[in-house]
């Protein structure tokens, strides 16, 4: 009973971190794909969502998309969130559950699960990726236990591999793990018996798994396309435009909870290898090396690392502990016996604390990303309002959009409005042209003329396309007709005038009704600045301080203790010429976090505007000590010496 209680307590933070409002923009693309397959009873071979000429499209996740669509049709987003939450809990808690069932030493798996939770939580998305996570976690446990030993097990694994090949492009991990299992068994037999003794089912498994990958409506093309897709995401153009495929250590470790937990787990992995070195199996070593390499290559693969490597390291420690049970001293003092009985509950206590922190919203406020518990759609992450505006007014193209807006447009327009680019990234050349248009006004103008664009839809979160926005906002040929905290719609001026759409002025405060404030804080939820806070942040980033200040003031009323709102409102206040009130806001920010170099920099700007050169210099020097490589701070200090 105590083992089950501890298992439940350790699973609680995993469930809470996975149970959040849907914030994966690609979910709409998967739903649209599933809707297409279900309604037409065929899988797509050419892109029907993009502009002509139609590109070849091999939908490797068509089966997962269809399941997603059926779940959404039956229970909406709540059904998707509940099912994926259960999948994450099963995948991450499986090793601990098996150890508890077998009555093995449990605490190494509990410690591993805590580390796993912190490493993996940012990848808790409603995406077909859950299929890969679940199957990799199960496959590693099966292969580490020495299976398959019978042909019927090989047949069952082949069926699972075929399902995997039609659900997610990472199905190539299946044959790879089978090959590692074969090599690991060969290493173990040679090390212990000095001969090669390989069971026939295990020898056949890699080839059977590879053949099962071709059991698809696309046949052998499933394999060739998956290999080509993995190659394409490694090109410089893709890496520059897709954050999740960039190297894991491309950003600083300090302050990033996921990376700090990852580094700590690598140290613990080395310690576990030393402690349990006599109990390590060949497959486990090969799998650990492979998944550590994947985790270092791309941050996206941290999820796979979390589900495989820490549990394997925990198994090494557990075997050492179980072996040493008989050798332990039979007589101990009462205090030592009490300590040994209490120590196993330490991970459970930490799990309860983490779960409570997540439930109250403090964890996300402190560590990010900005998520909230629930099973609806997160309006803060997807341009749903912009897509619905396009549908409501029956706007037509040709259309230009950024990647983050593509999936929502595909779903809400039902494919009637061809999107320029979306999360599928079918054409590397078009993606390169798209990247140039985002970063250069002249490149966009040339592309717009060549393609005769009449409509531009931009997602503004999480990274607003600042250069393109300013290009369109300052060009009389384009008119801003819709704006909220997540998306914007621009129309060619003649087309907007024909439809009678009124332009939105950005040089004055925007109407408050179009950007309502969010939610006040409660015991179980942190406050939410709402659309007013999000739109104010976007407008501030884009350089419209007056409109941003009006939105952020509304957000401040709703979230008077939100440090991010203080900082953004301080910047907007300073940019509108009110340096004294801005200085007071930055003072509040620094009172909450004195290590913020950006707040010291902005406070220095306030003092400079108030003609207090000494105070400005002191603030900027403090900021430079915190961020020695920031050229803005160096330039500001240099301006004082002129």
XYZ file of N, CA, C and O in Angstrom, residues 347-410:
256
model
N 11.402 11.713 -1.870
C 10.919 12.050 -3.220
C 9.421 12.307 -3.280
O 8.968 13.196 -4.008
N 8.635 11.545 -2.502
C 7.186 11.750 -2.511
C 6.818 13.114 -1.946
O 5.922 13.801 -2.468
N 7.514 13.528 -0.888
C 7.257 14.856 -0.317
C 7.604 15.944 -1.329
O 6.852 16.918 -1.511
N 8.732 15.792 -2.022
C 9.111 16.772 -3.047
C 8.088 16.793 -4.186
O 7.779 17.853 -4.736
N 7.565 15.615 -4.526
C 6.557 15.553 -5.590
C 5.282 16.280 -5.186
O 4.668 16.982 -5.998
N 4.876 16.136 -3.940
C 3.682 16.845 -3.460
C 3.909 18.348 -3.497
O 3.030 19.121 -3.912
N 5.094 18.781 -3.072
C 5.399 20.220 -3.120
C 5.376 20.735 -4.552
O 4.808 21.802 -4.833
N 5.967 19.968 -5.497
C 5.973 20.387 -6.897
C 4.555 20.431 -7.450
O 4.191 21.369 -8.174
N 3.742 19.438 -7.112
C 2.359 19.416 -7.598
C 1.581 20.619 -7.087
O 0.811 21.248 -7.834
N 1.763 20.970 -5.817
C 1.075 22.134 -5.265
C 1.547 23.414 -5.947
O 0.753 24.320 -6.224
N 2.839 23.496 -6.242
C 3.387 24.675 -6.922
C 2.792 24.818 -8.319
O 2.471 25.919 -8.768
N 2.642 23.685 -9.014
C 2.041 23.716 -10.354
C 0.569 24.092 -10.268
O 0.062 24.899 -11.057
N -0.151 23.512 -9.300
C -1.588 23.767 -9.170
C -1.876 25.246 -8.923
O -2.866 25.790 -9.427
N -1.031 25.901 -8.168
C -1.244 27.325 -7.874
C -0.752 28.239 -8.986
O -0.973 29.450 -8.924
N -0.060 27.693 -9.996
C 0.439 28.505 -11.096
C 1.787 29.131 -10.841
O 2.335 29.791 -11.732
N 2.346 28.927 -9.644
C 3.630 29.553 -9.327
C 4.779 28.948 -10.126
O 5.734 29.644 -10.480
N 4.694 27.655 -10.414
C 5.774 26.996 -11.148
C 5.934 27.596 -12.535
O 7.037 27.941 -12.963
N 4.808 27.743 -13.262
C 4.887 28.312 -14.611
C 5.299 29.776 -14.574
O 6.022 30.249 -15.450
N 4.830 30.519 -13.560
C 5.205 31.928 -13.457
C 6.702 32.080 -13.224
O 7.321 33.042 -13.702
N 7.290 31.128 -12.524
C 8.707 31.207 -12.188
C 9.591 30.572 -13.256
O 10.674 31.079 -13.561
N 9.156 29.469 -13.849
C 10.020 28.683 -14.738
C 9.575 28.706 -16.189
O 10.370 28.353 -17.070
N 8.297 29.085 -16.459
C 7.795 29.082 -17.815
C 7.568 27.647 -18.300
O 7.923 26.686 -17.627
N 6.995 27.496 -19.492
C 6.371 28.527 -20.325
C 5.055 29.022 -19.712
O 4.577 28.433 -18.739
N 4.472 30.089 -20.272
C 3.245 30.649 -19.667
C 2.023 29.775 -19.929
O 1.267 30.005 -20.871
N 1.829 28.783 -19.072
C 0.715 27.854 -19.229
C -0.231 27.965 -18.046
O 0.129 28.469 -16.990
N -1.445 27.444 -18.252
C -2.430 27.378 -17.183
C -3.078 25.996 -17.199
O -3.232 25.380 -18.260
N -3.445 25.517 -16.019
C -4.153 24.249 -15.942
C -5.496 24.350 -16.654
O -6.151 25.394 -16.629
N -5.893 23.272 -17.275
C -7.194 23.259 -17.938
C -7.172 22.370 -19.153
O -6.138 21.818 -19.539
N -8.343 22.222 -19.781
C -8.422 21.350 -20.950
C -9.067 22.055 -22.150
O -9.585 21.416 -23.048
N -8.989 23.358 -22.141
C -9.490 24.114 -23.294
C -8.308 24.491 -24.186
O -7.207 23.981 -24.038
N -8.549 25.403 -25.104
C -7.488 25.905 -25.975
C -6.885 27.147 -25.340
O -7.598 28.018 -24.846
N -5.560 27.240 -25.351
C -4.887 28.414 -24.821
C -4.947 29.534 -25.850
O -4.289 29.470 -26.893
N -5.734 30.563 -25.560
C -5.846 31.685 -26.482
C -4.559 32.488 -26.556
O -4.373 33.288 -27.484
N -3.657 32.289 -25.605
C -2.434 33.074 -25.572
C -1.390 32.580 -26.561
O -0.370 33.232 -26.743
N -1.612 31.450 -27.225
C -0.562 30.850 -28.037
C -0.938 30.670 -29.503
O -0.081 30.258 -30.287
N -2.168 30.955 -29.881
C -2.584 30.639 -31.237
C -3.460 31.758 -31.806
O -4.313 32.287 -31.094
N -3.264 32.083 -33.070
C -4.024 33.190 -33.677
C -5.424 32.764 -34.107
O -5.804 32.913 -35.279
N -6.197 32.244 -33.159
C -7.534 31.758 -33.499
C -8.436 32.915 -33.914
O -9.228 32.805 -34.858
N -8.325 34.048 -33.200
C -9.155 35.199 -33.539
C -8.905 35.684 -34.947
O -9.849 36.032 -35.682
N -7.649 35.715 -35.377
C -7.331 36.149 -36.734
C -7.904 35.183 -37.761
O -8.460 35.603 -38.791
N -7.780 33.864 -37.493
C -8.320 32.878 -38.423
C -9.843 32.989 -38.518
O -10.425 32.912 -39.614
N -10.485 33.182 -37.384
C -11.939 33.314 -37.402
C -12.377 34.602 -38.100
O -13.424 34.636 -38.756
N -11.588 35.664 -37.970
C -11.895 36.908 -38.675
C -11.845 36.684 -40.182
O -12.709 37.175 -40.932
N -10.850 35.932 -40.649
C -10.736 35.630 -42.078
C -11.955 34.853 -42.556
O -12.526 35.145 -43.621
N -12.390 33.868 -41.755
C -13.545 33.055 -42.146
C -14.825 33.884 -42.101
O -15.659 33.812 -43.018
N -14.994 34.678 -41.032
C -16.216 35.469 -40.869
C -16.421 36.452 -42.011
O -17.548 36.641 -42.490
N -15.333 37.084 -42.469
C -15.442 38.077 -43.536
C -15.167 37.493 -44.921
O -15.109 38.234 -45.903
N -14.961 36.165 -44.969
C -14.761 35.460 -46.239
C -13.655 36.118 -47.064
O -13.811 36.382 -48.265
N -12.542 36.373 -46.404
C -11.417 37.010 -47.084
C -10.728 36.000 -47.995
O -10.632 34.816 -47.687
N -10.247 36.481 -49.114
C -9.621 35.617 -50.117
C -8.173 36.033 -50.334
O -7.749 37.128 -49.963
N -7.430 35.157 -50.937
C -6.009 35.380 -51.182
C -5.755 35.934 -52.566
O -6.643 36.536 -53.166
N -4.550 35.756 -53.030
C -3.454 34.966 -52.474
C -3.009 35.461 -51.096
O -3.049 36.650 -50.814
N -2.557 34.503 -50.279
C -2.268 34.755 -48.867
C -0.794 34.550 -48.573
O -0.167 33.613 -49.081
N -0.256 35.440 -47.711
C 1.045 35.213 -47.090
C 0.827 35.108 -45.588
O 0.064 35.905 -45.016
N 1.488 34.153 -44.966
C 1.354 33.968 -43.515
C 2.664 33.434 -42.964
O 3.510 32.925 -43.722
N 2.840 33.570 -41.637
C 3.997 32.933 -41.021
C 3.622 31.533 -40.552
O 2.452 31.147 -40.537
N 4.643 30.751 -40.168
C 4.434 29.343 -39.841
C 3.437 29.186 -38.702
O 2.550 28.320 -38.739
N 3.564 30.029 -37.676
C 2.710 29.885 -36.496
C 1.242 30.113 -36.817
O 0.366 29.650 -36.076
N 0.931 30.820 -37.887
C -0.465 31.056 -38.274
C -0.989 30.012 -39.250
O -2.206 29.894 -39.441
N -0.088 29.266 -39.878
C -0.501 28.362 -40.944
C -1.463 27.281 -40.499
O -2.480 27.024 -41.153
N -1.171 26.624 -39.373
C -1.998 25.499 -38.946
C -3.419 25.930 -38.613
O -4.390 25.267 -38.990
N -3.561 27.059 -37.882
C -4.902 27.540 -37.538
C -5.689 27.891 -38.794
O -6.891 27.603 -38.892
N -5.026 28.488 -39.780
C -5.714 28.848 -41.021
C -6.145 27.601 -41.789
O -7.240 27.564 -42.359
N -5.302 26.574 -41.809
C -5.655 25.333 -42.493
C -6.929 24.738 -41.892
O -7.832 24.308 -42.613
